[in-house]
Amino acid sequence: MPIDRESADDLRSLEFRDPEEVLDPDKLYTVYEIGRLLQGLDPEEELDVETENVLLDWAIPWMMNHSEQFVFAEPTDDTDPGYYGLAQ
């Protein structure tokens, strides 16, 4: 449901960063870690499932939009996620 603009305490511009602004070029990350980094969180921070899902909702389209800037590494185990990093 929409809210009145005046009821918002903090209005900020919507900014999307490029992958090289978010990721270390020498590391590979899971999509979960990338979601955290996009929000300025530590990539290893523990989050509840609902928050993790919201971060994934942001991270996946961002990664798809920048897909040409990523490389992919297979997961270390069949139950683990894959790893993504900057294409160099």
PDB file of N, CA and C in Angstrom:
ATOM      1  N   MET A   1       0.849  -1.166   0.000  1.00  0.00           N
ATOM      2  CA  MET A   1       0.000   0.000   0.000  1.00  0.00           C
ATOM      3  C   MET A   1       0.903   1.241   0.000  1.00  0.00           C
ATOM      4  N   PRO A   2       0.632   2.195  -0.857  1.00  0.00           N
ATOM      5  CA  PRO A   2       1.451   3.405  -0.911  1.00  0.00           C
ATOM      6  C   PRO A   2       1.368   4.204   0.393  1.00  0.00           C
ATOM      7  N   ILE A   3       2.445   4.947   0.673  1.00  0.00           N
ATOM      8  CA  ILE A   3       2.448   5.830   1.836  1.00  0.00           C
ATOM      9  C   ILE A   3       2.645   7.260   1.348  1.00  0.00           C
ATOM     10  N   ASP A   4       2.277   8.216   2.184  1.00  0.00           N
ATOM     11  CA  ASP A   4       2.520   9.617   1.855  1.00  0.00           C
ATOM     12  C   ASP A   4       4.009   9.900   1.921  1.00  0.00           C
ATOM     13  N   ARG A   5       4.489  10.641   0.975  1.00  0.00           N
ATOM     14  CA  ARG A   5       5.904  10.985   0.908  1.00  0.00           C
ATOM     15  C   ARG A   5       6.394  11.624   2.206  1.00  0.00           C
ATOM     16  N   GLU A   6       5.567  12.453   2.817  1.00  0.00           N
ATOM     17  CA  GLU A   6       5.942  13.145   4.046  1.00  0.00           C
ATOM     18  C   GLU A   6       6.143  12.191   5.219  1.00  0.00           C
ATOM     19  N   SER A   7       5.599  10.992   5.148  1.00  0.00           N
ATOM     20  CA  SER A   7       5.732  10.047   6.256  1.00  0.00           C
ATOM     21  C   SER A   7       7.068   9.288   6.230  1.00  0.00           C
ATOM     22  N   ALA A   8       7.829   9.433   5.148  1.00  0.00           N
ATOM     23  CA  ALA A   8       9.131   8.765   5.059  1.00  0.00           C
ATOM     24  C   ALA A   8      10.175   9.605   5.782  1.00  0.00           C
ATOM     25  N   ASP A   9      10.913   8.967   6.689  1.00  0.00           N
ATOM     26  CA  ASP A   9      11.927   9.672   7.467  1.00  0.00           C
ATOM     27  C   ASP A   9      13.187   9.970   6.675  1.00  0.00           C
ATOM     28  N   ASP A  10      13.540   9.090   5.765  1.00  0.00           N
ATOM     29  CA  ASP A  10      14.816   9.210   5.075  1.00  0.00           C
ATOM     30  C   ASP A  10      14.645   8.868   3.603  1.00  0.00           C
ATOM     31  N   LEU A  11      14.669   9.863   2.741  1.00  0.00           N
ATOM     32  CA  LEU A  11      14.600   9.635   1.300  1.00  0.00           C
ATOM     33  C   LEU A  11      16.006   9.755   0.721  1.00  0.00           C
ATOM     34  N   ARG A  12      16.413   8.717   0.008  1.00  0.00           N
ATOM     35  CA  ARG A  12      17.744   8.696  -0.610  1.00  0.00           C
ATOM     36  C   ARG A  12      17.599   8.366  -2.083  1.00  0.00           C
ATOM     37  N   SER A  13      18.582   8.759  -2.868  1.00  0.00           N
ATOM     38  CA  SER A  13      18.545   8.406  -4.285  1.00  0.00           C
ATOM     39  C   SER A  13      18.837   6.912  -4.429  1.00  0.00           C
ATOM     40  N   LEU A  14      18.261   6.314  -5.435  1.00  0.00           N
ATOM     41  CA  LEU A  14      18.471   4.898  -5.713  1.00  0.00           C
ATOM     42  C   LEU A  14      19.746   4.781  -6.545  1.00  0.00           C
ATOM     43  N   GLU A  15      20.732   4.086  -5.998  1.00  0.00           N
ATOM     44  CA  GLU A  15      22.019   3.953  -6.666  1.00  0.00           C
ATOM     45  C   GLU A  15      22.366   2.483  -6.841  1.00  0.00           C
ATOM     46  N   PHE A  16      22.757   2.139  -8.042  1.00  0.00           N
ATOM     47  CA  PHE A  16      23.235   0.792  -8.320  1.00  0.00           C
ATOM     48  C   PHE A  16      24.720   0.879  -8.633  1.00  0.00           C
ATOM     49  N   ARG A  17      25.488   0.070  -7.950  1.00  0.00           N
ATOM     50  CA  ARG A  17      26.929   0.106  -8.135  1.00  0.00           C
ATOM     51  C   ARG A  17      27.360  -0.941  -9.155  1.00  0.00           C
ATOM     52  N   ASP A  18      28.493  -0.689  -9.775  1.00  0.00           N
ATOM     53  CA  ASP A  18      29.080  -1.649 -10.699  1.00  0.00           C
ATOM     54  C   ASP A  18      29.761  -2.759  -9.900  1.00  0.00           C
ATOM     55  N   PRO A  19      29.860  -3.957 -10.478  1.00  0.00           N
ATOM     56  CA  PRO A  19      30.465  -5.078  -9.757  1.00  0.00           C
ATOM     57  C   PRO A  19      31.858  -4.780  -9.203  1.00  0.00           C
ATOM     58  N   GLU A  20      32.686  -4.058  -9.949  1.00  0.00           N
ATOM     59  CA  GLU A  20      34.041  -3.787  -9.454  1.00  0.00           C
ATOM     60  C   GLU A  20      34.055  -2.853  -8.252  1.00  0.00           C
ATOM     61  N   GLU A  21      32.944  -2.177  -7.990  1.00  0.00           N
ATOM     62  CA  GLU A  21      32.831  -1.342  -6.794  1.00  0.00           C
ATOM     63  C   GLU A  21      32.430  -2.166  -5.568  1.00  0.00           C
ATOM     64  N   VAL A  22      31.922  -3.360  -5.802  1.00  0.00           N
ATOM     65  CA  VAL A  22      31.381  -4.193  -4.725  1.00  0.00           C
ATOM     66  C   VAL A  22      32.289  -5.370  -4.376  1.00  0.00           C
ATOM     67  N   LEU A  23      32.901  -5.965  -5.380  1.00  0.00           N
ATOM     68  CA  LEU A  23      33.637  -7.209  -5.194  1.00  0.00           C
ATOM     69  C   LEU A  23      35.149  -7.024  -5.264  1.00  0.00           C
ATOM     70  N   ASP A  24      35.861  -7.822  -4.483  1.00  0.00           N
ATOM     71  CA  ASP A  24      37.318  -7.878  -4.542  1.00  0.00           C
ATOM     72  C   ASP A  24      37.682  -8.718  -5.774  1.00  0.00           C
ATOM     73  N   PRO A  25      38.530  -8.223  -6.674  1.00  0.00           N
ATOM     74  CA  PRO A  25      38.843  -8.967  -7.897  1.00  0.00           C
ATOM     75  C   PRO A  25      39.590 -10.278  -7.655  1.00  0.00           C
ATOM     76  N   ASP A  26      40.140 -10.471  -6.476  1.00  0.00           N
ATOM     77  CA  ASP A  26      40.887 -11.684  -6.167  1.00  0.00           C
ATOM     78  C   ASP A  26      40.075 -12.730  -5.412  1.00  0.00           C
ATOM     79  N   LYS A  27      38.774 -12.504  -5.263  1.00  0.00           N
ATOM     80  CA  LYS A  27      37.930 -13.432  -4.495  1.00  0.00           C
ATOM     81  C   LYS A  27      36.740 -13.899  -5.323  1.00  0.00           C
ATOM     82  N   LEU A  28      36.193 -15.032  -4.934  1.00  0.00           N
ATOM     83  CA  LEU A  28      34.949 -15.559  -5.499  1.00  0.00           C
ATOM     84  C   LEU A  28      33.921 -15.610  -4.375  1.00  0.00           C
ATOM     85  N   TYR A  29      32.665 -15.324  -4.704  1.00  0.00           N
ATOM     86  CA  TYR A  29      31.602 -15.201  -3.708  1.00  0.00           C
ATOM     87  C   TYR A  29      30.387 -16.019  -4.116  1.00  0.00           C
ATOM     88  N   THR A  30      29.617 -16.461  -3.124  1.00  0.00           N
ATOM     89  CA  THR A  30      28.310 -17.053  -3.411  1.00  0.00           C
ATOM     90  C   THR A  30      27.335 -15.910  -3.674  1.00  0.00           C
ATOM     91  N   VAL A  31      26.211 -16.231  -4.260  1.00  0.00           N
ATOM     92  CA  VAL A  31      25.198 -15.204  -4.513  1.00  0.00           C
ATOM     93  C   VAL A  31      24.686 -14.616  -3.194  1.00  0.00           C
ATOM     94  N   TYR A  32      24.703 -15.421  -2.144  1.00  0.00           N
ATOM     95  CA  TYR A  32      24.279 -14.946  -0.829  1.00  0.00           C
ATOM     96  C   TYR A  32      25.248 -13.879  -0.305  1.00  0.00           C
ATOM     97  N   GLU A  33      26.534 -14.131  -0.481  1.00  0.00           N
ATOM     98  CA  GLU A  33      27.539 -13.163  -0.045  1.00  0.00           C
ATOM     99  C   GLU A  33      27.472 -11.878  -0.870  1.00  0.00           C
ATOM    100  N   ILE A  34      27.213 -12.018  -2.155  1.00  0.00           N
ATOM    101  CA  ILE A  34      27.069 -10.837  -3.008  1.00  0.00           C
ATOM    102  C   ILE A  34      25.872 -10.014  -2.568  1.00  0.00           C
ATOM    103  N   GLY A  35      24.776 -10.669  -2.222  1.00  0.00           N
ATOM    104  CA  GLY A  35      23.602  -9.957  -1.717  1.00  0.00           C
ATOM    105  C   GLY A  35      23.925  -9.140  -0.480  1.00  0.00           C
ATOM    106  N   ARG A  36      24.700  -9.702   0.417  1.00  0.00           N
ATOM    107  CA  ARG A  36      25.101  -8.976   1.629  1.00  0.00           C
ATOM    108  C   ARG A  36      25.992  -7.785   1.279  1.00  0.00           C
ATOM    109  N   LEU A  37      26.971  -8.017   0.401  1.00  0.00           N
ATOM    110  CA  LEU A  37      27.887  -6.945   0.014  1.00  0.00           C
ATOM    111  C   LEU A  37      27.155  -5.780  -0.652  1.00  0.00           C
ATOM    112  N   LEU A  38      26.134  -6.082  -1.437  1.00  0.00           N
ATOM    113  CA  LEU A  38      25.349  -5.020  -2.080  1.00  0.00           C
ATOM    114  C   LEU A  38      24.671  -4.118  -1.059  1.00  0.00           C
ATOM    115  N   GLN A  39      24.431  -4.642   0.121  1.00  0.00           N
ATOM    116  CA  GLN A  39      23.798  -3.870   1.180  1.00  0.00           C
ATOM    117  C   GLN A  39      24.811  -3.310   2.173  1.00  0.00           C
ATOM    118  N   GLY A  40      26.094  -3.479   1.881  1.00  0.00           N
ATOM    119  CA  GLY A  40      27.121  -2.954   2.762  1.00  0.00           C
ATOM    120  C   GLY A  40      27.363  -3.804   3.999  1.00  0.00           C
ATOM    121  N   LEU A  41      26.926  -5.062   3.957  1.00  0.00           N
ATOM    122  CA  LEU A  41      27.100  -5.965   5.095  1.00  0.00           C
ATOM    123  C   LEU A  41      28.351  -6.815   4.912  1.00  0.00           C
ATOM    124  N   ASP A  42      28.817  -7.386   6.005  1.00  0.00           N
ATOM    125  CA  ASP A  42      29.906  -8.345   5.948  1.00  0.00           C
ATOM    126  C   ASP A  42      29.396  -9.577   5.190  1.00  0.00           C
ATOM    127  N   PRO A  43      30.170 -10.112   4.234  1.00  0.00           N
ATOM    128  CA  PRO A  43      29.673 -11.259   3.460  1.00  0.00           C
ATOM    129  C   PRO A  43      29.418 -12.512   4.293  1.00  0.00           C
ATOM    130  N   GLU A  44      29.985 -12.585   5.488  1.00  0.00           N
ATOM    131  CA  GLU A  44      29.780 -13.763   6.343  1.00  0.00           C
ATOM    132  C   GLU A  44      28.740 -13.529   7.436  1.00  0.00           C
ATOM    133  N   GLU A  45      28.099 -12.370   7.427  1.00  0.00           N
ATOM    134  CA  GLU A  45      27.108 -12.068   8.465  1.00  0.00           C
ATOM    135  C   GLU A  45      25.933 -13.038   8.397  1.00  0.00           C
ATOM    136  N   GLU A  46      25.525 -13.534   9.560  1.00  0.00           N
ATOM    137  CA  GLU A  46      24.372 -14.431   9.649  1.00  0.00           C
ATOM    138  C   GLU A  46      23.095 -13.611   9.540  1.00  0.00           C
ATOM    139  N   LEU A  47      22.180 -14.062   8.697  1.00  0.00           N
ATOM    140  CA  LEU A  47      20.907 -13.372   8.497  1.00  0.00           C
ATOM    141  C   LEU A  47      19.761 -14.367   8.615  1.00  0.00           C
ATOM    142  N   ASP A  48      18.598 -13.859   8.972  1.00  0.00           N
ATOM    143  CA  ASP A  48      17.427 -14.733   8.993  1.00  0.00           C
ATOM    144  C   ASP A  48      16.989 -15.006   7.552  1.00  0.00           C
ATOM    145  N   VAL A  49      16.222 -16.041   7.356  1.00  0.00           N
ATOM    146  CA  VAL A  49      15.827 -16.496   6.027  1.00  0.00           C
ATOM    147  C   VAL A  49      15.070 -15.412   5.255  1.00  0.00           C
ATOM    148  N   GLU A  50      14.177 -14.705   5.915  1.00  0.00           N
ATOM    149  CA  GLU A  50      13.394 -13.678   5.235  1.00  0.00           C
ATOM    150  C   GLU A  50      14.282 -12.564   4.694  1.00  0.00           C
ATOM    151  N   THR A  51      15.247 -12.122   5.498  1.00  0.00           N
ATOM    152  CA  THR A  51      16.168 -11.079   5.051  1.00  0.00           C
ATOM    153  C   THR A  51      17.035 -11.603   3.913  1.00  0.00           C
ATOM    154  N   GLU A  52      17.518 -12.821   4.041  1.00  0.00           N
ATOM    155  CA  GLU A  52      18.334 -13.437   2.992  1.00  0.00           C
ATOM    156  C   GLU A  52      17.566 -13.475   1.670  1.00  0.00           C
ATOM    157  N   ASN A  53      16.287 -13.820   1.727  1.00  0.00           N
ATOM    158  CA  ASN A  53      15.470 -13.874   0.514  1.00  0.00           C
ATOM    159  C   ASN A  53      15.312 -12.501  -0.130  1.00  0.00           C
ATOM    160  N   VAL A  54      15.151 -11.470   0.673  1.00  0.00           N
ATOM    161  CA  VAL A  54      15.036 -10.113   0.128  1.00  0.00           C
ATOM    162  C   VAL A  54      16.349  -9.715  -0.550  1.00  0.00           C
ATOM    163  N   LEU A  55      17.474 -10.031   0.080  1.00  0.00           N
ATOM    164  CA  LEU A  55      18.763  -9.704  -0.521  1.00  0.00           C
ATOM    165  C   LEU A  55      18.966 -10.449  -1.835  1.00  0.00           C
ATOM    166  N   LEU A  56      18.518 -11.700  -1.896  1.00  0.00           N
ATOM    167  CA  LEU A  56      18.609 -12.452  -3.147  1.00  0.00           C
ATOM    168  C   LEU A  56      17.748 -11.823  -4.234  1.00  0.00           C
ATOM    169  N   ASP A  57      16.585 -11.302  -3.845  1.00  0.00           N
ATOM    170  CA  ASP A  57      15.705 -10.624  -4.809  1.00  0.00           C
ATOM    171  C   ASP A  57      16.396  -9.432  -5.460  1.00  0.00           C
ATOM    172  N   TRP A  58      17.336  -8.816  -4.755  1.00  0.00           N
ATOM    173  CA  TRP A  58      18.108  -7.692  -5.306  1.00  0.00           C
ATOM    174  C   TRP A  58      19.345  -8.192  -6.042  1.00  0.00           C
ATOM    175  N   ALA A  59      20.029  -9.182  -5.477  1.00  0.00           N
ATOM    176  CA  ALA A  59      21.316  -9.620  -6.015  1.00  0.00           C
ATOM    177  C   ALA A  59      21.188 -10.318  -7.365  1.00  0.00           C
ATOM    178  N   ILE A  60      20.219 -11.193  -7.518  1.00  0.00           N
ATOM    179  CA  ILE A  60      20.119 -11.982  -8.746  1.00  0.00           C
ATOM    180  C   ILE A  60      19.876 -11.095  -9.973  1.00  0.00           C
ATOM    181  N   PRO A  61      18.906 -10.187  -9.968  1.00  0.00           N
ATOM    182  CA  PRO A  61      18.743  -9.336 -11.153  1.00  0.00           C
ATOM    183  C   PRO A  61      19.968  -8.439 -11.404  1.00  0.00           C
ATOM    184  N   TRP A  62      20.605  -7.967 -10.326  1.00  0.00           N
ATOM    185  CA  TRP A  62      21.810  -7.142 -10.468  1.00  0.00           C
ATOM    186  C   TRP A  62      22.900  -7.948 -11.167  1.00  0.00           C
ATOM    187  N   MET A  63      23.073  -9.202 -10.760  1.00  0.00           N
ATOM    188  CA  MET A  63      24.071 -10.054 -11.387  1.00  0.00           C
ATOM    189  C   MET A  63      23.712 -10.345 -12.843  1.00  0.00           C
ATOM    190  N   MET A  64      22.458 -10.577 -13.125  1.00  0.00           N
ATOM    191  CA  MET A  64      22.033 -10.825 -14.508  1.00  0.00           C
ATOM    192  C   MET A  64      22.279  -9.595 -15.377  1.00  0.00           C
ATOM    193  N   ASN A  65      22.029  -8.422 -14.822  1.00  0.00           N
ATOM    194  CA  ASN A  65      22.247  -7.178 -15.562  1.00  0.00           C
ATOM    195  C   ASN A  65      23.733  -6.963 -15.877  1.00  0.00           C
ATOM    196  N   HIS A  66      24.596  -7.490 -15.024  1.00  0.00           N
ATOM    197  CA  HIS A  66      26.043  -7.345 -15.197  1.00  0.00           C
ATOM    198  C   HIS A  66      26.712  -8.683 -15.539  1.00  0.00           C
ATOM    199  N   SER A  67      25.978  -9.604 -16.117  1.00  0.00           N
ATOM    200  CA  SER A  67      26.489 -10.966 -16.318  1.00  0.00           C
ATOM    201  C   SER A  67      27.803 -11.020 -17.090  1.00  0.00           C
ATOM    202  N   GLU A  68      28.018 -10.104 -18.017  1.00  0.00           N
ATOM    203  CA  GLU A  68      29.255 -10.121 -18.797  1.00  0.00           C
ATOM    204  C   GLU A  68      30.487  -9.777 -17.951  1.00  0.00           C
ATOM    205  N   GLN A  69      30.278  -9.268 -16.752  1.00  0.00           N
ATOM    206  CA  GLN A  69      31.382  -8.898 -15.873  1.00  0.00           C
ATOM    207  C   GLN A  69      31.711  -9.986 -14.844  1.00  0.00           C
ATOM    208  N   PHE A  70      31.002 -11.134 -14.922  1.00  0.00           N
ATOM    209  CA  PHE A  70      31.189 -12.206 -13.947  1.00  0.00           C
ATOM    210  C   PHE A  70      31.763 -13.467 -14.575  1.00  0.00           C
ATOM    211  N   VAL A  71      32.471 -14.221 -13.746  1.00  0.00           N
ATOM    212  CA  VAL A  71      32.861 -15.591 -14.064  1.00  0.00           C
ATOM    213  C   VAL A  71      32.205 -16.477 -13.005  1.00  0.00           C
ATOM    214  N   PHE A  72      32.128 -17.759 -13.312  1.00  0.00           N
ATOM    215  CA  PHE A  72      31.451 -18.710 -12.430  1.00  0.00           C
ATOM    216  C   PHE A  72      32.377 -19.884 -12.147  1.00  0.00           C
ATOM    217  N   ALA A  73      32.419 -20.318 -10.892  1.00  0.00           N
ATOM    218  CA  ALA A  73      33.162 -21.519 -10.497  1.00  0.00           C
ATOM    219  C   ALA A  73      32.181 -22.512  -9.891  1.00  0.00           C
ATOM    220  N   GLU A  74      32.356 -23.767 -10.237  1.00  0.00           N
ATOM    221  CA  GLU A  74      31.481 -24.817  -9.722  1.00  0.00           C
ATOM    222  C   GLU A  74      31.546 -24.875  -8.197  1.00  0.00           C
ATOM    223  N   PRO A  75      30.463 -25.292  -7.564  1.00  0.00           N
ATOM    224  CA  PRO A  75      30.485 -25.450  -6.101  1.00  0.00           C
ATOM    225  C   PRO A  75      31.478 -26.530  -5.681  1.00  0.00           C
ATOM    226  N   THR A  76      31.960 -26.406  -4.455  1.00  0.00           N
ATOM    227  CA  THR A  76      32.897 -27.403  -3.936  1.00  0.00           C
ATOM    228  C   THR A  76      32.197 -28.706  -3.572  1.00  0.00           C
ATOM    229  N   ASP A  77      30.876 -28.643  -3.382  1.00  0.00           N
ATOM    230  CA  ASP A  77      30.073 -29.799  -3.009  1.00  0.00           C
ATOM    231  C   ASP A  77      28.716 -29.648  -3.687  1.00  0.00           C
ATOM    232  N   ASP A  78      28.045 -30.757  -3.973  1.00  0.00           N
ATOM    233  CA  ASP A  78      26.746 -30.709  -4.654  1.00  0.00           C
ATOM    234  C   ASP A  78      25.679 -29.943  -3.877  1.00  0.00           C
ATOM    235  N   THR A  79      25.839 -29.818  -2.578  1.00  0.00           N
ATOM    236  CA  THR A  79      24.840 -29.120  -1.769  1.00  0.00           C
ATOM    237  C   THR A  79      25.185 -27.646  -1.555  1.00  0.00           C
ATOM    238  N   ASP A  80      26.357 -27.218  -2.033  1.00  0.00           N
ATOM    239  CA  ASP A  80      26.793 -25.828  -1.863  1.00  0.00           C
ATOM    240  C   ASP A  80      26.452 -25.003  -3.104  1.00  0.00           C
ATOM    241  N   PRO A  81      26.343 -23.684  -2.915  1.00  0.00           N
ATOM    242  CA  PRO A  81      26.123 -22.822  -4.078  1.00  0.00           C
ATOM    243  C   PRO A  81      27.415 -22.641  -4.867  1.00  0.00           C
ATOM    244  N   GLY A  82      27.295 -22.198  -6.106  1.00  0.00           N
ATOM    245  CA  GLY A  82      28.466 -21.887  -6.919  1.00  0.00           C
ATOM    246  C   GLY A  82      29.094 -20.583  -6.464  1.00  0.00           C
ATOM    247  N   TYR A  83      30.201 -20.257  -7.083  1.00  0.00           N
ATOM    248  CA  TYR A  83      30.934 -19.042  -6.738  1.00  0.00           C
ATOM    249  C   TYR A  83      31.032 -18.140  -7.955  1.00  0.00           C
ATOM    250  N   TYR A  84      30.952 -16.843  -7.697  1.00  0.00           N
ATOM    251  CA  TYR A  84      31.017 -15.839  -8.752  1.00  0.00           C
ATOM    252  C   TYR A  84      32.106 -14.826  -8.417  1.00  0.00           C
ATOM    253  N   GLY A  85      32.745 -14.346  -9.458  1.00  0.00           N
ATOM    254  CA  GLY A  85      33.757 -13.322  -9.267  1.00  0.00           C
ATOM    255  C   GLY A  85      33.839 -12.442 -10.494  1.00  0.00           C
ATOM    256  N   LEU A  86      34.688 -11.452 -10.413  1.00  0.00           N
ATOM    257  CA  LEU A  86      34.844 -10.525 -11.522  1.00  0.00           C
ATOM    258  C   LEU A  86      35.631 -11.172 -12.654  1.00  0.00           C
ATOM    259  N   ALA A  87      35.147 -10.990 -13.870  1.00  0.00           N
ATOM    260  CA  ALA A  87      35.907 -11.427 -15.041  1.00  0.00           C
ATOM    261  C   ALA A  87      37.097 -10.490 -15.191  1.00  0.00           C
ATOM    262  N   GLN A  88      38.249 -11.029 -15.477  1.00  0.00           N
ATOM    263  CA  GLN A  88      39.444 -10.166 -15.571  1.00  0.00           C
ATOM    264  C   GLN A  88      40.029 -10.187 -16.942  1.00  0.00           C
TER     265      GLN A  88
END
